[in-house]
XYZ file of C-alpha atoms in Angstrom:
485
model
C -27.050 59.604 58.446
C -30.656 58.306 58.049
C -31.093 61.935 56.610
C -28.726 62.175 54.435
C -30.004 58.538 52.808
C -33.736 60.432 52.663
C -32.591 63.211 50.961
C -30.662 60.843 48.328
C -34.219 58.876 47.872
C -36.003 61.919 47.351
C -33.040 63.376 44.808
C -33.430 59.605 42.820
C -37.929 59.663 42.790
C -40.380 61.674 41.969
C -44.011 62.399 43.230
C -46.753 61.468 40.961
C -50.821 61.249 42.303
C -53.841 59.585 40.672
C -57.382 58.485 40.831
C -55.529 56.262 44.097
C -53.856 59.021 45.659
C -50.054 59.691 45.442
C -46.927 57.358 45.542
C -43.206 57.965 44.371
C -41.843 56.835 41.119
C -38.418 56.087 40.319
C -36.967 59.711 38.841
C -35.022 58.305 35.755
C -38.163 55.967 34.809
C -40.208 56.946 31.538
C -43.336 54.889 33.189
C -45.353 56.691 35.531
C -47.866 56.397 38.782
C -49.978 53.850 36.764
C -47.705 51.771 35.253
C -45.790 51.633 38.932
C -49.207 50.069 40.236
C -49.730 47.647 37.756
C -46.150 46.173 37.902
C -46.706 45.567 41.483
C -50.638 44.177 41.574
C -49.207 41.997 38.122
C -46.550 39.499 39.018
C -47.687 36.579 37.107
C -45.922 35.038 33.990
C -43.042 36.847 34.486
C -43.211 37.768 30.502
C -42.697 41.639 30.381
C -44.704 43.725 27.251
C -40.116 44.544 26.711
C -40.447 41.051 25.806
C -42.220 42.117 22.831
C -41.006 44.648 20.490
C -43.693 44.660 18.010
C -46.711 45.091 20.759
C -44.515 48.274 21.765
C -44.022 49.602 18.207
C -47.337 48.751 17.491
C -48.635 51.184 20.424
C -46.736 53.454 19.516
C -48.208 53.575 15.902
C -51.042 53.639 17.102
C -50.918 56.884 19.333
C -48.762 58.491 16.488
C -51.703 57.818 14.221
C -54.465 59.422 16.995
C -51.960 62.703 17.677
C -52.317 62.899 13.973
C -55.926 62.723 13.574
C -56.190 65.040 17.006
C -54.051 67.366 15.100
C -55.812 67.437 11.718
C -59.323 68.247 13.786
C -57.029 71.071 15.575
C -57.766 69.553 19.294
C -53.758 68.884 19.840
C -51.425 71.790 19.326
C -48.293 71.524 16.797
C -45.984 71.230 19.666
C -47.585 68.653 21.705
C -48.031 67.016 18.355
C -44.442 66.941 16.674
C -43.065 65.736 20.424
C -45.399 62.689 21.056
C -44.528 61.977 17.466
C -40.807 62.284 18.644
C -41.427 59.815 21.440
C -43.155 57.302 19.048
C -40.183 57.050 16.173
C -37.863 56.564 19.574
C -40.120 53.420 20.777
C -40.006 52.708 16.754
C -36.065 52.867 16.946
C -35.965 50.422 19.770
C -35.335 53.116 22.620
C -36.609 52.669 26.011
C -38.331 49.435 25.462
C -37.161 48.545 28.587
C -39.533 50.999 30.151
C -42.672 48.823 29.218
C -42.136 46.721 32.470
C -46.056 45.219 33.057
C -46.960 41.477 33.199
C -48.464 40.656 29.662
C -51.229 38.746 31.547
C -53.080 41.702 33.320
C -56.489 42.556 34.948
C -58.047 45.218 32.893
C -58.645 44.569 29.453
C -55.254 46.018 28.814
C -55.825 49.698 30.399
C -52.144 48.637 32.121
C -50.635 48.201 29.198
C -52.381 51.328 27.521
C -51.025 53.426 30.349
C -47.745 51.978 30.452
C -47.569 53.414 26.571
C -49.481 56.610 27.396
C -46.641 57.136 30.420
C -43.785 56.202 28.983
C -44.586 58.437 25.780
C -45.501 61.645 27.592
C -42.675 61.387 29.484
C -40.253 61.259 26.147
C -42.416 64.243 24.719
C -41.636 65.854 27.519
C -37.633 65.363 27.554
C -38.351 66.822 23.545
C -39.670 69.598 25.024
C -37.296 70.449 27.335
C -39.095 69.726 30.793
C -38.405 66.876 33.439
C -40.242 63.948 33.327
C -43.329 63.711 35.295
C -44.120 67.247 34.480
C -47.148 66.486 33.005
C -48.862 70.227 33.076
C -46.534 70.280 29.667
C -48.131 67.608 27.650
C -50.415 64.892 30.026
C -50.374 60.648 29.093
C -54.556 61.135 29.462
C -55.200 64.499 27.723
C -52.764 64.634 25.634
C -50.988 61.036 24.417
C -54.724 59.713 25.183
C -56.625 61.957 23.850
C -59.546 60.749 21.516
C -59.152 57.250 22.736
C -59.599 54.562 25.308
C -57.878 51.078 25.986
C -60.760 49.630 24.920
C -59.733 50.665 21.252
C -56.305 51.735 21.308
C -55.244 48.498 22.702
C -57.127 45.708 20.336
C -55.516 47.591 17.273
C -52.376 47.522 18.786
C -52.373 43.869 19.118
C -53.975 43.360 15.957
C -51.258 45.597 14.356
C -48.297 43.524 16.651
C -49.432 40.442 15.131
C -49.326 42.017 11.573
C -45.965 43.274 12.505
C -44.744 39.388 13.209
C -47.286 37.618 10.581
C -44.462 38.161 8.107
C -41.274 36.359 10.236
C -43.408 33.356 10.627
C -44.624 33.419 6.925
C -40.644 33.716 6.267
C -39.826 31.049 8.476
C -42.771 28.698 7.047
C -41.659 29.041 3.576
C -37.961 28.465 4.370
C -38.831 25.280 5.660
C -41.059 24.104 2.883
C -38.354 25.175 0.636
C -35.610 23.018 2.304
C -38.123 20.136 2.559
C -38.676 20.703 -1.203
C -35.299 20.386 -1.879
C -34.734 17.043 0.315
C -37.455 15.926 -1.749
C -35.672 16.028 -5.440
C -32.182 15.111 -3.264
C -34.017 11.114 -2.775
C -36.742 11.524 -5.325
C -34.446 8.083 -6.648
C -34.836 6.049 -3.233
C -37.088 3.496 -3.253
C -38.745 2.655 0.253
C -41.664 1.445 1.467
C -44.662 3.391 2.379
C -46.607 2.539 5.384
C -50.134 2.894 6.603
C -51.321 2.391 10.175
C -47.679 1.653 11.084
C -47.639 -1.644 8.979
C -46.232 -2.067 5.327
C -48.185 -0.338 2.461
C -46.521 -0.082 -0.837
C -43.359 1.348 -2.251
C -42.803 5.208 -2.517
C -39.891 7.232 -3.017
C -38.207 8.909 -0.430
C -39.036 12.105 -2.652
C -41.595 11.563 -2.322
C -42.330 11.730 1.424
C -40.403 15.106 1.649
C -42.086 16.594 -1.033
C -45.792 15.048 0.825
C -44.268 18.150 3.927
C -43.217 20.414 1.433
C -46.764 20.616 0.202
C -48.529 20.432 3.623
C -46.487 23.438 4.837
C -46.940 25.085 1.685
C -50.869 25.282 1.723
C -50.414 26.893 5.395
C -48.541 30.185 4.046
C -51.557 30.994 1.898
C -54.389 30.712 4.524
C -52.078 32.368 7.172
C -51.883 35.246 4.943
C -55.888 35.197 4.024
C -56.539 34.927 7.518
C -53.750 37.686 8.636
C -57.027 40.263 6.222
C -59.035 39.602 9.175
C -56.967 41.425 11.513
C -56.971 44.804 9.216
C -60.611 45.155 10.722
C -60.310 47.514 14.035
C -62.012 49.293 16.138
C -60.307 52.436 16.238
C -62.296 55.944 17.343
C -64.831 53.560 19.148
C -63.629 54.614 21.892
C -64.879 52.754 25.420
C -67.504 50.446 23.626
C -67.606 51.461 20.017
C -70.206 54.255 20.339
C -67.252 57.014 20.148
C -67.909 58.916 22.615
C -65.237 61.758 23.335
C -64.082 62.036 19.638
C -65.009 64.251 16.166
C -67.266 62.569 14.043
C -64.227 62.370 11.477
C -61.668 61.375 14.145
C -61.952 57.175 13.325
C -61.498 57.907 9.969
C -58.946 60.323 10.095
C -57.161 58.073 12.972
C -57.599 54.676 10.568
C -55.970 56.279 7.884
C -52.991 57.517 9.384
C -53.015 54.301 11.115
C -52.780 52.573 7.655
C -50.050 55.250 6.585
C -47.895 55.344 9.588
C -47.773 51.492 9.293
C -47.635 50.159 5.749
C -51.123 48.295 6.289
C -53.887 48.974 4.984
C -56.555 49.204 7.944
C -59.939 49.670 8.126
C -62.380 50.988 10.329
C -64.971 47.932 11.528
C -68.997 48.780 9.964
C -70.483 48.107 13.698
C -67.860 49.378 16.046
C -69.882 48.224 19.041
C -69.831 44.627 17.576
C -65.956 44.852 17.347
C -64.639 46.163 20.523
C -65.975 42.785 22.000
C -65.669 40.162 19.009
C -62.521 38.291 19.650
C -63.349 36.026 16.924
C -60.151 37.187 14.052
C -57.640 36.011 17.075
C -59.680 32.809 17.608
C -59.431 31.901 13.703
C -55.712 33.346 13.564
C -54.741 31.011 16.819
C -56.676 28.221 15.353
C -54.726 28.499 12.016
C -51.489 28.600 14.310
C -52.825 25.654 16.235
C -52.912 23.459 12.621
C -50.057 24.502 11.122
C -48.165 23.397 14.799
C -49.931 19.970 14.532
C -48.744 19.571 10.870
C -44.669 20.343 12.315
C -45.609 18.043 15.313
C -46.844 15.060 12.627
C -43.733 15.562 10.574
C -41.593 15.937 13.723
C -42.995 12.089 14.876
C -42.344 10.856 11.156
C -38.616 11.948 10.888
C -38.086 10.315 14.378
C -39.468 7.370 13.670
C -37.784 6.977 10.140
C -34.223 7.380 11.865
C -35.019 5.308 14.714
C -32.435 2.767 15.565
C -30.052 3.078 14.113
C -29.169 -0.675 14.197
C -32.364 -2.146 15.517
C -34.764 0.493 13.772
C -36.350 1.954 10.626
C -33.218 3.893 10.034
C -33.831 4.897 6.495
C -32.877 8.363 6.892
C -30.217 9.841 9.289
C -30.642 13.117 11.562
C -27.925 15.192 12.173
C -26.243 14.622 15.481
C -26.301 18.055 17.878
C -25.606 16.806 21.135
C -24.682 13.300 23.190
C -28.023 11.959 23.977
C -27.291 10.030 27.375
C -25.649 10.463 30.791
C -25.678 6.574 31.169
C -25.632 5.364 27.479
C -22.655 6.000 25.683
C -22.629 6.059 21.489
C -26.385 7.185 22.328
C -27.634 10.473 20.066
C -31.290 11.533 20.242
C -33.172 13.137 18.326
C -33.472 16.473 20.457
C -34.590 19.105 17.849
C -37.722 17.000 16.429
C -38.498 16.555 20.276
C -38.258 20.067 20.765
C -40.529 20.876 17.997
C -42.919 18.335 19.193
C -43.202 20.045 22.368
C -43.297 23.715 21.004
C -46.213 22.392 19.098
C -47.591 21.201 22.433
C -47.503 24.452 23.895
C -49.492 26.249 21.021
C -52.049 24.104 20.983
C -52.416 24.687 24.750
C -52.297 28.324 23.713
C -55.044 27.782 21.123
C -57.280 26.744 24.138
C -56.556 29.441 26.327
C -57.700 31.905 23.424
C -60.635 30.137 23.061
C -61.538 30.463 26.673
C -60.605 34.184 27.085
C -62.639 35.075 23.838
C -65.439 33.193 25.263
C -65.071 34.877 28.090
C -66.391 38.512 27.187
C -69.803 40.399 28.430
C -71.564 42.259 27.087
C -69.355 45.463 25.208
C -66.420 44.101 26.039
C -63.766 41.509 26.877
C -61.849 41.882 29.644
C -59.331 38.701 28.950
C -57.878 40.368 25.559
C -54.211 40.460 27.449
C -54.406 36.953 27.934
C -55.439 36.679 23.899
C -52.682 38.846 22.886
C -50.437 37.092 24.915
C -50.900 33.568 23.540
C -51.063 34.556 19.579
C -47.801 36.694 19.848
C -46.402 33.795 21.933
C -47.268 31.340 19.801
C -45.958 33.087 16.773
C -42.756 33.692 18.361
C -42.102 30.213 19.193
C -43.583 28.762 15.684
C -41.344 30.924 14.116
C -38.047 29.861 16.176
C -39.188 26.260 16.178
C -39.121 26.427 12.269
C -36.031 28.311 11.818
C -34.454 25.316 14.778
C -35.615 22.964 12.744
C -34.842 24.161 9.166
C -31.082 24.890 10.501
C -30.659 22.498 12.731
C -32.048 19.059 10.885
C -33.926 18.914 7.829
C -30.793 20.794 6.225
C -28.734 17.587 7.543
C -30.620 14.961 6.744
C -29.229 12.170 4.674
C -30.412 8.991 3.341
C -29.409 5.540 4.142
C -30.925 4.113 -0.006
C -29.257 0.268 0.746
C -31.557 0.214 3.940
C -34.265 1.565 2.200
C -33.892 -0.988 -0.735
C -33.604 -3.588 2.020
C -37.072 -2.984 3.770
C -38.748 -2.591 0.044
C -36.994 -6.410 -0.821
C -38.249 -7.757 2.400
C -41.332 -6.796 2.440
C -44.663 -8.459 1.190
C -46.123 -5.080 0.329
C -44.905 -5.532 -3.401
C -47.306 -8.033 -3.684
C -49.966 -5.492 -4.099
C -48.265 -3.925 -7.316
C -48.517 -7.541 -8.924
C -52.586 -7.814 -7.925
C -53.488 -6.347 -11.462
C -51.269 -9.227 -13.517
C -52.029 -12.382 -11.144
C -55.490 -11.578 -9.168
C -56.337 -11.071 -5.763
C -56.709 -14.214 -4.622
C -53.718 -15.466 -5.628
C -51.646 -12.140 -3.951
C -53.561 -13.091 -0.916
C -52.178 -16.284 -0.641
C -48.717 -15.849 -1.826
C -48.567 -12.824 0.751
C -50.301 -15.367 3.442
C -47.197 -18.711 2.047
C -44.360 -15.604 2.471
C -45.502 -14.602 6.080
C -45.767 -18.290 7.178
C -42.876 -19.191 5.231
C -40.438 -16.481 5.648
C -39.697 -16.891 1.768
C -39.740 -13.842 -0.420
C -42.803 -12.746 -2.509
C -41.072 -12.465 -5.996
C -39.120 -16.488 -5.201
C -42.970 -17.482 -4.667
C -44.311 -16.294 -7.924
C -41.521 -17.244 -9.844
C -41.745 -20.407 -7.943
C -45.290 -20.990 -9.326
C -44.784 -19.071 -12.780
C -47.261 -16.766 -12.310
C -45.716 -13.860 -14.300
C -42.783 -14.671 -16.558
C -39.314 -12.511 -15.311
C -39.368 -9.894 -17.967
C -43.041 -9.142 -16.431
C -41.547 -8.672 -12.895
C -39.039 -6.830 -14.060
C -41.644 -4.438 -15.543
C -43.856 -4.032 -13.001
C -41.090 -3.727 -9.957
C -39.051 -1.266 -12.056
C -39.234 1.913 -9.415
C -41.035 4.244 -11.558
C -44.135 1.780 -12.585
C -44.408 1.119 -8.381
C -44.444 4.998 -7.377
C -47.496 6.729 -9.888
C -50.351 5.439 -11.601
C -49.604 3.243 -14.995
C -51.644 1.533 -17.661
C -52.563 -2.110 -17.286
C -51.539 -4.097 -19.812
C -52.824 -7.314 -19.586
C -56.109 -8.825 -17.262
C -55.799 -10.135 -14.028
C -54.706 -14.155 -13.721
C -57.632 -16.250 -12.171
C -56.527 -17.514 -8.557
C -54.440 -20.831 -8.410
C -56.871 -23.513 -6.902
C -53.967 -26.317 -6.846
């Protein structure tokens, strides 16, 4: 019996040796020896590179792009060529994603995931051929998929490229949500409300007005995302180990770089000091810090719309969100507001991703930095949850949001902070102490200056008519000297 069950292990593994020595591999698996290692030194996050389609098609773009080049210069054979080619437009098609099985947070500087790629692609070539997997005598993941590069540039374009590949969901989802936020803004550009400052009464504004004021703020983050996504274009490709190039034709990086751009759809180019750029981490460290403010700005706006539709009898209420789930186990009638809150705390997290780039890009000696998988981690992270957080809340609230105008117009009538549109017509002074009598007194500020006949009613209707409160307008007569009496 026991062997029987050996011989069935050996039929379902296969033997594969490196620099280590030897150890068996799963027969069906695409990955190989190296890969095998790495998934069991690299149990960390628990985030798999499967989790990420885009760092796998961006691999295999780039290989595609070096078999090319390797070609051209005549070092890799039409066969070998046309079958790792083969095995990239099947990662590119979404096929055996599931093979790329490593820990995104690796020792390294990425060689894991290099070799997971390198494996996982020879082993595909090799099925085109017509051989078993593991047969690497055929067509090798070093000498062959590997060939004219190391991790140490094959890897940072590759996560350069991955970002490239999701910069345009998260420029989508940005400019959705401006656009609905833009919309909500002509929807109440006829409420009156008050505006506040420091969480006290300011002066009257439209509701519009306060939608459009995060329509614009998103807005001005698509354009510097996109300047900032240029950076990225820069790579290191044909450096090789530290951007010397050792191991390639002197026309390899730009033959490599170009097929790069072509294979892609971007247009890359090769870095002026190659030594300088297979250590600078600094394009991720302004990319994540662009990510970081445009997740404060959604965090800020997140706060505001809770706090205008708190209550919603013993609150601001001016604005209703749209109810998604009961918001107690205790409290019945309760609804919270669960997808600003989530946003809030999405926000949260990229910030604390923002950080941890900054640390790992720090973190490099001399030629090169070893924490990139920590970098490439966080900014594709941080992407993908920007970009769900702003479809979530697109969808799932702004969309919904309605206005409650008679509470709005009720806060504006209550408040003293009319008194400051009247300051030009009856003076300072006197503002200050009607504003001073109404807070004492309780009384309104409009029944106080009618009360003393400090602007006639045709005046006050002027100057409180909505559209003189909510822009600039041209004075029309001098301020009143304060009331001594």
């Amino acid at each position: 019996m026991g062997q029987h069950e050996s011989a069935q292990q050996l039929n379902n593994r296969r033997r594969e040796k490196d620099l280590l020595g030897e150890a068996w591999v799963p027969k069906s698996a695409y990955y190989g020896i190296q890969t095998q290692r790495a998934q069991e030194n690299f149990d960390l996050s628990g985030i798999k590179l499967s989790l990420f389609p885009q760092l796998i098609k961006a691999l295999a773009l780039v290989k595609m792009a070096c078999a090319k080049a390797n070609n051209q210069l005549e070092l890799l054979d039409d066969t070998k060529t046309d079958a790792i080619l083969a095995a990239g437009k099947a990662l590119l098609a979404g096929q055996h994603h599931d093979q790329f099985i490593i820990d995104m947070i690796q020792g390294g500087a990425g060689t894991s995931t290099n070799m997971n790629a390198n494996e996982v692609m020879a082993n595909i070539a090799l099925e085109y051929l017509g051989h078993e997997r593991g047969e690497y005598s055929y067509l090798h993941p070093n000498n062959d998929v590997n060939m004219s590069q190391s991790t140490n540039d094959a890897y940072p374009t590759a996560v350069r490229l991955a970002i490239l590949l999701r910069h345009g969901d998260l420029v989508k989802s940005l400019a959705s949500l401006r656009d609905v936020f833009a919309a909500k803004g002509e929807e109440f550009a006829d409420i009156l409300k008050m505006g506040r400052t420091q969480l006290q009464d300011a002066v009257p504004m439209t509701l519009g007005q306060e939608f459009q004021s995060f329509a614009s703020t998103l807005g001005e983050d698509i354009q510097r995302i996109d300047g900032l996504s240029e950076l990225l274009k820069e790579v290191n490709l044909g450096g090789t180990a530290i951007g010397t190039g050792i191991n390639t034709d002197p026309e390899y990086a730009r033959l490599a770089v170009g097929h790069l751009s072509q294979l892609s759809g971007f247009e890359f180019k090769r870095a002026t000091d190659l030594v300088e750029a297979s250590s600078d981490m600094g394009a991720f460290v302004l990319f994540s810090g662009m990510l970081k403010r445009l997740a404060v700005k959604l965090s800020k706006i997140a706060n505001d719309l809770r706090m205008l539709s708190m209550g919603p009898r013993c609150g601001l209420n001016e604005i209703n969100l749209p109810a998604q789930q009961p918001g107690s186990s205790i409290m019945p009638g309760k609804i919270n507001p669960v997808i600003p809150e989530a946003v809030n705390q999405v926000a949260y997290q990229v910030i604390g991703n923002d950080i941890a780039i900054t640390m790992a890009a720090e973190a490099g000696q001399l030629q090169l930095n070893a924490m990139e998988p920590l970098i490439a981690y966080n900014v594709l992270e941080s992407i993908r949850m920007l970009s769900q957080a702003m479809d979530m809340f697109r969808n799932r609230c702004v969309r919904g949001i309605t206005a409650n105008r008679d509470r709005c117009q009720e806060l504006v009538d209550q408040s003293i902070g009319v008194i400051t549109a009247v300051v030009p017509y009856i003076g300072y002074d006197n503002s200050t102490r009607i504003a001073k009598n109404a807070l004492e007194t309780g009384r309104g500020v409009l029944e106080l200056i009618r009360e003393e006949e400090l602007m006639s009613e045709e005046e006050l209707n002027e100057v409180l008519k909505p559209a003189n409160m909510i822009r600039p307008q041209r004075r029309r007569v001098a301020a009143k000297a304060a009331n001594i009496a």
